[in-house]
XYZ file of C-alpha atoms in Angstrom:
597
model
C 155.039 111.471 102.652
C 152.007 109.514 101.416
C 150.321 107.099 103.831
C 147.470 104.645 103.541
C 144.441 104.640 105.699
C 144.332 102.043 108.482
C 141.057 100.148 108.692
C 139.789 98.842 112.064
C 137.942 95.809 110.855
C 136.037 95.320 114.154
C 134.640 98.821 113.648
C 133.690 97.957 110.087
C 131.990 94.772 111.276
C 130.147 96.754 113.974
C 129.049 99.325 111.240
C 127.704 96.365 109.107
C 125.889 94.676 111.936
C 124.270 97.641 113.457
C 123.792 100.081 110.644
C 123.986 98.426 107.249
C 122.451 94.961 107.383
C 119.091 94.387 108.947
C 119.996 91.058 110.421
C 123.077 88.694 110.685
C 121.019 86.214 108.558
C 122.436 87.847 105.484
C 125.699 85.931 105.872
C 124.006 82.979 104.205
C 122.915 85.090 101.264
C 126.474 86.482 100.865
C 128.054 83.062 100.949
C 125.592 81.811 98.340
C 126.073 84.917 96.186
C 129.896 84.410 96.172
C 129.511 80.704 95.374
C 127.069 81.321 92.506
C 129.347 84.102 91.011
C 132.298 81.664 91.188
C 130.278 78.987 89.357
C 129.031 81.550 86.796
C 132.721 82.601 86.085
C 133.756 78.973 85.603
C 130.877 78.031 83.398
C 131.632 80.960 81.073
C 134.780 79.007 80.073
C 133.487 75.523 80.802
C 129.807 75.332 80.037
C 129.478 71.706 81.297
C 131.283 72.435 84.619
C 129.221 71.290 87.632
C 127.018 73.882 89.390
C 126.709 72.749 92.946
C 126.857 74.645 96.311
C 126.903 72.332 99.343
C 126.487 73.794 102.862
C 127.506 71.647 105.860
C 126.243 72.983 109.146
C 127.971 72.077 112.413
C 125.628 69.003 112.992
C 127.164 67.588 109.782
C 130.738 68.658 110.111
C 130.932 67.612 113.786
C 133.539 70.093 114.694
C 131.355 73.077 115.383
C 132.188 74.855 112.150
C 130.039 75.603 109.117
C 131.473 74.851 105.660
C 130.367 75.945 102.192
C 131.711 74.098 99.175
C 131.293 75.324 95.608
C 132.329 74.037 92.232
C 133.238 77.472 90.972
C 136.298 78.968 89.265
C 138.366 79.325 92.393
C 141.076 81.917 93.057
C 144.743 82.288 92.459
C 147.024 83.444 95.268
C 147.191 86.944 93.725
C 143.375 87.009 93.460
C 143.104 85.991 97.095
C 145.163 89.007 98.148
C 143.182 91.365 96.064
C 139.684 90.114 96.659
C 139.686 88.739 100.225
C 141.948 91.188 101.884
C 140.819 94.520 100.432
C 137.595 96.495 100.993
C 136.031 98.496 98.207
C 138.708 98.201 95.501
C 136.270 97.772 92.638
C 138.684 98.699 89.893
C 140.951 95.715 90.747
C 137.856 93.382 90.811
C 137.111 94.644 87.235
C 140.703 93.942 86.147
C 140.438 90.431 87.521
C 137.137 89.766 85.792
C 134.894 89.533 88.868
C 132.556 92.456 88.158
C 130.833 91.230 85.088
C 127.209 91.865 84.351
C 125.998 88.357 84.989
C 127.390 88.190 88.527
C 125.102 88.785 91.487
C 127.520 90.912 93.460
C 131.204 91.846 93.709
C 133.197 88.735 94.165
C 134.537 88.486 97.750
C 133.099 91.646 99.277
C 130.208 89.813 100.777
C 132.609 87.630 102.741
C 133.053 90.512 105.201
C 129.427 89.989 106.307
C 130.377 86.611 107.750
C 132.213 88.381 110.558
C 128.610 89.205 111.841
C 128.501 85.654 113.121
C 132.146 84.282 112.925
C 135.340 85.276 114.636
C 137.417 83.329 112.125
C 136.977 82.584 108.423
C 139.053 80.044 106.482
C 139.022 79.910 102.730
C 140.511 76.958 100.770
C 140.380 77.802 97.032
C 141.893 76.428 93.817
C 141.850 77.973 90.395
C 142.386 75.777 87.373
C 146.125 75.155 86.700
C 147.036 76.827 89.983
C 147.877 75.412 93.451
C 145.397 75.371 96.291
C 145.590 78.538 98.467
C 144.548 78.858 102.082
C 143.344 82.210 103.447
C 142.467 82.795 107.091
C 140.917 85.988 108.202
C 140.172 87.150 111.778
C 137.622 89.685 113.088
C 140.378 91.893 114.533
C 141.721 92.635 110.952
C 144.560 90.114 110.716
C 144.781 87.584 107.916
C 147.246 85.031 106.529
C 147.724 83.518 103.047
C 149.677 80.376 102.250
C 149.888 77.796 99.499
C 148.399 74.552 100.728
C 150.544 71.499 101.192
C 149.668 68.073 99.751
C 147.445 67.260 102.701
C 145.173 70.221 102.031
C 145.255 70.175 98.210
C 141.881 70.428 96.376
C 141.547 68.045 93.433
C 138.862 70.022 91.515
C 138.671 73.841 91.095
C 136.372 75.530 93.576
C 136.264 77.052 96.996
C 135.512 75.923 100.528
C 134.647 78.563 103.140
C 134.796 77.529 106.780
C 133.197 79.692 109.504
C 134.190 79.392 113.047
C 131.228 80.818 115.051
C 131.279 83.547 117.561
C 130.133 82.545 121.052
C 126.820 84.457 120.812
C 126.042 83.313 117.279
C 125.599 79.557 117.545
C 121.901 79.677 116.761
C 122.650 81.120 113.329
C 124.500 77.898 112.475
C 121.796 75.441 113.535
C 120.929 73.144 110.577
C 117.225 74.107 110.662
C 118.134 77.800 110.628
C 120.684 77.370 107.742
C 118.275 75.210 105.761
C 115.484 77.860 106.152
C 117.791 80.735 105.136
C 119.242 78.831 102.166
C 115.730 78.078 100.981
C 114.631 81.704 101.558
C 117.423 83.334 99.764
C 118.422 80.698 97.169
C 115.359 78.694 96.203
C 115.251 80.112 92.696
C 119.050 80.059 91.986
C 120.156 78.347 88.760
C 122.411 75.999 90.640
C 121.953 73.084 92.952
C 122.088 74.166 96.574
C 122.271 71.513 99.314
C 122.237 71.881 103.003
C 123.547 68.551 104.169
C 121.626 66.205 101.956
C 118.564 68.506 101.635
C 118.194 70.378 98.317
C 116.852 73.855 98.938
C 116.964 75.176 95.369
C 113.764 74.409 93.396
C 114.613 75.594 89.903
C 113.145 78.306 87.685
C 110.735 80.971 89.022
C 107.081 79.877 89.131
C 106.090 82.568 86.651
C 108.513 81.210 84.044
C 106.143 78.799 82.270
C 107.463 76.026 80.070
C 106.340 75.321 76.550
C 104.283 72.338 77.655
C 102.427 74.109 80.427
C 98.903 75.141 79.569
C 97.714 78.674 80.496
C 95.244 77.202 82.982
C 97.905 75.099 84.703
C 100.321 78.061 84.681
C 97.705 80.117 86.485
C 96.951 77.463 89.014
C 100.634 77.106 89.754
C 100.897 80.796 90.470
C 97.807 80.720 92.657
C 99.262 77.877 94.615
C 102.633 79.697 94.865
C 100.857 82.832 96.294
C 98.916 80.688 98.784
C 102.064 78.836 99.984
C 104.634 81.712 99.892
C 102.638 84.888 100.353
C 99.953 83.524 102.587
C 96.774 84.419 100.556
C 94.828 83.239 97.486
C 94.807 86.191 95.129
C 91.818 87.644 93.385
C 93.814 87.507 90.157
C 97.305 87.111 88.890
C 98.867 89.569 86.338
C 102.016 88.576 84.391
C 104.719 91.333 84.537
C 107.708 92.086 82.205
C 109.984 95.113 81.876
C 112.669 94.190 79.325
C 114.884 97.281 79.969
C 115.141 96.251 83.642
C 115.524 92.544 82.747
C 112.414 92.026 84.945
C 109.895 89.285 84.900
C 107.382 88.250 87.489
C 103.746 88.513 88.514
C 101.438 90.762 90.453
C 99.026 89.137 92.852
C 95.796 91.128 93.371
C 94.848 91.064 97.053
C 91.460 89.452 97.840
C 90.611 91.758 100.671
C 90.722 95.529 101.175
C 93.922 97.206 102.528
C 94.768 100.553 103.907
C 95.968 102.754 101.046
C 98.377 104.486 103.344
C 100.094 101.206 104.283
C 102.747 100.719 101.675
C 102.891 97.076 100.763
C 106.185 95.233 100.501
C 107.059 93.226 97.367
C 109.264 90.211 96.944
C 112.203 91.038 94.825
C 114.910 88.818 93.344
C 118.056 90.021 91.590
C 119.340 87.452 89.191
C 117.197 84.840 91.080
C 118.719 85.637 94.486
C 116.212 87.048 97.031
C 116.962 90.718 97.631
C 114.096 91.430 100.007
C 110.597 90.336 100.975
C 109.387 93.966 101.662
C 110.532 96.143 98.807
C 108.778 99.495 98.602
C 108.472 101.856 95.649
C 108.212 99.070 93.011
C 104.664 100.006 92.099
C 102.955 103.431 91.867
C 101.199 104.473 95.141
C 97.758 103.973 93.653
C 98.453 100.197 93.017
C 98.395 99.335 96.714
C 95.939 96.459 95.873
C 98.677 94.263 94.375
C 101.646 92.410 95.739
C 104.468 91.614 93.357
C 107.043 88.859 93.072
C 109.663 89.728 90.466
C 113.192 88.884 89.353
C 115.370 91.596 87.694
C 118.838 91.613 86.286
C 119.355 95.339 85.788
C 117.827 96.997 88.894
C 120.397 98.109 91.470
C 120.331 97.131 95.175
C 121.341 99.477 97.972
C 124.628 99.035 99.764
C 123.052 96.569 102.207
C 121.509 94.606 99.262
C 118.280 94.629 101.157
C 116.337 97.152 99.140
C 116.226 98.707 95.653
C 118.208 101.759 94.814
C 116.058 104.668 93.688
C 117.334 105.752 90.194
C 115.902 106.532 86.758
C 115.613 102.824 85.839
C 113.606 102.059 88.971
C 111.355 105.049 88.211
C 110.820 103.796 84.606
C 110.132 100.295 85.849
C 107.592 101.572 88.326
C 105.840 103.443 85.559
C 105.941 100.373 83.197
C 104.487 98.088 85.992
C 101.733 100.611 86.691
C 100.808 100.656 83.045
C 100.490 96.914 83.014
C 98.180 96.935 86.005
C 96.134 99.650 84.325
C 95.909 97.636 81.090
C 94.644 94.683 83.193
C 91.833 96.822 84.477
C 90.871 98.070 81.012
C 90.804 94.373 79.809
C 88.455 93.536 82.707
C 86.231 96.426 81.771
C 85.825 95.293 78.167
C 85.940 91.553 78.675
C 84.588 90.737 82.118
C 82.535 93.582 83.622
C 81.088 91.403 86.336
C 84.537 90.538 87.548
C 85.606 94.279 87.356
C 82.573 94.998 89.597
C 83.754 92.495 92.089
C 87.210 94.031 92.023
C 85.911 97.540 92.527
C 83.873 96.499 95.452
C 87.226 95.554 97.164
C 89.795 98.028 95.723
C 87.896 101.043 94.345
C 90.179 103.498 96.101
C 93.144 102.518 94.007
C 91.275 102.749 90.744
C 89.753 106.147 91.719
C 93.173 107.476 92.662
C 94.444 106.452 89.229
C 91.411 108.056 87.582
C 92.522 111.453 88.895
C 95.238 111.607 86.202
C 94.381 108.797 83.737
C 91.524 109.384 81.226
C 90.799 105.762 80.521
C 90.519 104.947 84.287
C 88.278 108.063 84.600
C 85.922 106.636 81.950
C 86.091 103.224 83.626
C 85.037 104.754 87.049
C 82.264 106.744 85.310
C 80.892 103.662 83.646
C 81.282 100.997 86.368
C 81.640 102.424 89.897
C 78.221 103.027 91.484
C 78.154 106.216 93.711
C 75.692 107.110 96.451
C 72.903 109.439 95.333
C 69.664 110.584 96.933
C 67.823 108.293 94.413
C 69.912 105.241 95.131
C 73.342 103.910 94.216
C 74.110 104.399 90.500
C 77.078 105.004 88.149
C 77.777 108.502 87.016
C 77.077 107.365 83.389
C 73.581 106.158 84.386
C 73.044 109.312 86.511
C 73.886 111.527 83.448
C 71.576 109.486 81.247
C 68.641 109.878 83.635
C 69.193 113.487 84.817
C 71.503 115.168 82.304
C 73.203 117.435 84.830
C 75.500 115.878 87.507
C 74.566 117.940 90.612
C 76.684 116.910 93.581
C 77.292 117.658 97.257
C 80.987 118.022 97.890
C 80.965 116.643 101.491
C 79.150 113.851 103.259
C 77.691 116.352 105.676
C 76.279 118.501 102.932
C 74.706 115.408 101.363
C 73.169 114.280 104.631
C 71.763 117.823 105.251
C 70.189 118.196 101.825
C 69.553 114.817 100.269
C 66.041 114.239 101.483
C 64.899 117.806 100.901
C 66.451 117.860 97.431
C 64.828 114.612 96.507
C 61.459 116.116 97.609
C 62.081 119.006 95.266
C 62.853 116.559 92.329
C 66.607 117.327 92.534
C 68.861 114.321 92.065
C 72.157 114.773 93.982
C 75.374 112.716 93.987
C 77.230 112.292 97.247
C 80.775 113.514 96.389
C 82.059 113.374 99.885
C 83.737 110.072 99.696
C 87.459 109.846 98.928
C 88.317 111.204 95.385
C 84.572 111.329 94.323
C 84.383 115.115 94.014
C 87.745 115.322 92.215
C 86.457 112.631 89.748
C 83.147 114.533 89.114
C 84.975 117.856 88.597
C 87.483 116.276 86.202
C 84.888 114.704 83.888
C 84.151 117.916 81.822
C 87.878 118.067 81.030
C 87.665 114.705 79.269
C 84.160 115.001 77.780
C 82.885 118.526 77.083
C 79.250 117.255 76.908
C 79.314 116.515 80.721
C 77.578 119.113 82.776
C 78.183 119.344 86.462
C 77.034 121.635 89.258
C 77.929 121.715 92.941
C 74.791 121.974 95.041
C 74.679 125.258 96.985
C 72.594 124.863 100.079
C 70.801 128.176 99.535
C 69.838 127.048 95.999
C 67.083 124.936 97.549
C 65.186 128.045 98.779
C 64.528 129.038 95.201
C 62.496 125.802 94.833
C 60.429 126.310 97.960
C 56.959 127.799 97.612
C 56.365 131.377 98.961
C 53.436 131.890 101.225
C 50.313 133.796 100.230
C 50.633 137.538 100.917
C 47.807 137.393 103.430
C 49.398 134.447 105.329
C 52.718 136.183 105.219
C 51.325 139.354 106.649
C 49.653 137.450 109.487
C 52.940 135.778 110.346
C 54.906 139.056 110.599
C 54.540 139.391 114.416
C 55.691 135.790 114.882
C 58.697 136.318 112.545
C 59.690 139.541 114.358
C 59.731 137.624 117.683
C 61.626 134.647 116.183
C 64.201 136.940 114.631
C 64.845 138.649 117.937
C 65.414 135.226 119.521
C 68.057 134.043 117.000
C 69.612 137.390 116.219
C 72.433 136.815 118.698
C 73.270 133.591 116.744
C 73.524 135.455 113.411
C 70.666 133.446 111.899
C 67.795 134.713 109.693
C 64.348 133.188 110.155
C 62.002 132.676 107.218
C 58.909 130.661 106.549
C 58.356 128.729 103.334
C 56.231 125.810 102.101
C 58.172 122.696 100.934
C 58.312 118.926 101.029
C 58.619 116.692 102.899
C 55.950 118.024 105.186
C 57.298 115.884 108.075
C 60.384 118.037 108.275
C 59.615 121.094 110.453
C 62.792 123.183 109.815
C 65.858 123.327 107.678
C 69.138 125.101 108.572
C 70.815 126.332 105.430
C 74.359 127.749 105.253
C 75.952 129.130 102.145
C 79.513 128.303 101.434
C 80.611 131.895 102.067
C 78.816 131.897 105.418
C 80.397 128.545 106.390
C 83.832 130.011 105.403
C 83.156 133.097 107.536
C 82.231 130.921 110.499
C 85.452 128.899 110.181
C 87.467 132.115 109.886
C 85.776 133.526 113.008
C 86.503 130.415 114.992
C 90.107 130.409 113.957
C 90.435 134.105 114.829
C 89.035 133.427 118.322
C 91.834 130.820 118.858
C 94.629 132.846 117.210
C 97.209 135.196 118.781
C 97.186 138.940 118.185
C 99.370 138.815 115.055
C 97.367 136.098 113.318
C 94.037 137.578 114.415
C 94.975 140.739 112.454
C 95.793 138.627 109.420
C 92.373 136.843 109.678
C 90.579 140.104 110.179
C 92.047 141.252 106.917
C 90.777 138.155 105.139
C 87.344 138.716 106.607
C 87.142 142.347 105.573
C 85.949 141.645 102.023
C 82.324 142.306 102.967
C 79.458 140.878 105.156
C 78.762 137.155 104.393
C 75.412 135.694 103.652
C 73.662 134.867 106.874
C 72.546 131.288 107.692
C 68.818 130.704 107.374
C 66.429 128.751 109.518
C 63.725 127.881 107.023
C 60.490 126.913 108.879
C 58.250 124.604 106.910
C 54.647 126.011 106.843
C 53.385 122.596 105.507
C 54.362 121.050 108.914
C 51.471 120.929 111.280
C 53.630 121.595 114.364
C 55.142 124.716 112.737
C 51.669 126.020 111.861
C 50.728 125.647 115.555
C 53.775 127.377 116.739
C 53.228 130.391 114.457
C 49.893 130.889 116.162
C 51.303 131.179 119.679
C 50.849 134.598 121.365
C 53.157 134.077 124.429
C 56.499 135.567 123.418
C 58.411 133.409 125.935
C 56.857 130.271 124.559
C 57.471 131.383 120.971
C 61.164 131.935 121.851
C 61.461 128.442 123.375
C 59.736 126.853 120.420
C 61.897 128.607 117.884
C 65.048 127.772 119.791
C 64.064 124.123 119.930
C 63.304 124.075 116.166
C 66.675 125.690 115.554
C 68.464 123.028 117.578
C 66.627 120.181 115.916
C 67.561 121.542 112.550
C 71.263 121.713 113.494
C 71.204 118.110 114.622
C 69.197 116.673 111.763
C 71.392 118.574 109.305
C 74.718 117.220 110.861
C 75.877 120.785 111.458
C 78.684 121.460 113.989
C 77.372 122.544 117.368
C 79.078 125.615 118.742
C 79.129 126.304 122.561
C 76.376 128.910 121.984
C 74.298 126.381 120.157
C 74.752 123.794 122.908
C 73.708 126.285 125.519
C 70.584 127.185 123.484
C 69.624 123.494 123.119
C 69.895 123.020 126.843
C 67.930 126.065 127.763
C 65.160 125.486 125.326
C 64.726 121.873 126.351
C 64.578 122.802 130.004
C 62.252 125.707 129.273
C 59.829 123.634 127.346
C 59.920 120.930 129.964
C 59.211 123.440 132.638
C 56.203 124.773 130.730
C 54.953 121.219 130.094
C 55.117 120.245 133.843
C 52.725 122.584 135.789
C 52.845 123.202 139.557
C 55.218 124.731 142.125
C 58.188 123.346 143.960
């Protein structure tokens, strides 16, 4: 024997209130949505029919109830049974004509959300040429339907919904709250919405300019809208349109920097009813510098109607909106470079992120974004023009270690350590084959240092032998060269292979036996290049140190120069290095302070 499921309406209401809807405030939106759909249905047959929704809060009704009147099509008794007493029967709504494209939602289903704030719902409705029908629903799942007597007959088609509040929900029915919610959700609706005598609907969206509005006035209206509604005065306003999604609106460029990881919410309307103030995923991730306000007719909401449903249309819309923001940047580059520069000072991270996969944005960054170099801030295009080869340091620490020394050797170096900069530099040759790039290898600098005269080098051999014995336990090679600037006594240079070997060794020391074996296998490819402590023979202090004959003092001096080179080069300090710094400082201090305890 076939049986039908029994639905516990209280359980459904609990599910809606705690798991589907974000807040009970959506009851106002659902009431407005049903009212607008009813008006839309009536005006399809009667274009001149009134389009008014009037909400009367308890302060106006005087009996503690909230009433919503609409001038819509109304319902017959059969439609009341099908629409107000069933949950999820979409095929029957289609048959009755209440699932048409121009409707905001599915007629009647939103009424269930009113049980979030009400224990009892009364609906008085009249369809043209049909008698008035009364429907009363209760939160425990009971309902009653009857044909109204003469005392309750409606003269005009339409519907009145009366909510009897729950004991803990009175604050949701206060006139100020209802007015605020009606203005929030329904300010752009194409019908007149009144709360008491206060009109909360303001007409067309602010981005829908009329024929007699000048471009300047239209822009000023949007700037004022952003200030009043979004809370900031935007850097610029970009019109948006995606016909396949029925989307129109505007993107407001933020005037101040924002965290790229913080996904900004966008204000989204569906058929001029507010869906959410915090929609995510409307723009590509790189476009974090803009906040959008849009209205769409084809995008789908989630079940709670508080977010956008992720589907192919939303993905295509996101790509199209991204292209429109990208085109705005290109227009700035060609028409207003100064303004583009101002924009990049605030939001360069978004443009650089886009440049990683967009050729035009890559060229824009090359031409207009000044990067840090050891010769001053300059664009990559200017750097190429002056130096030909783009030589870059891949990390900020590498740049700090080598910038001054490289400049003294007439080597211009770009700091590629900031977010996306190295990736952008390395992508340039793929777009323009004439671009030459080279990552600066720290040990490359030694090829530009001057070797010592053979006689001087021979005289320094005893000193070098002693210095090498001191630093041997640290795996460092000591050499003496002549280079600028003469004020720099020593330079600690580590090749990338040596740096990788040090990181591998540090990881091995922390790993368990299994992973230590794996790391040993990775390290077995051959001995790495050793780090070098390059002493500068042009530095007066270094020359004095090389003439010392006391082995202990030579050791302390070399250890001190080693520690200073690590610190000046922003190199990581290992425990052994820290111990050496401490012992050399105390040792030199002890030698400098004569006497006995």
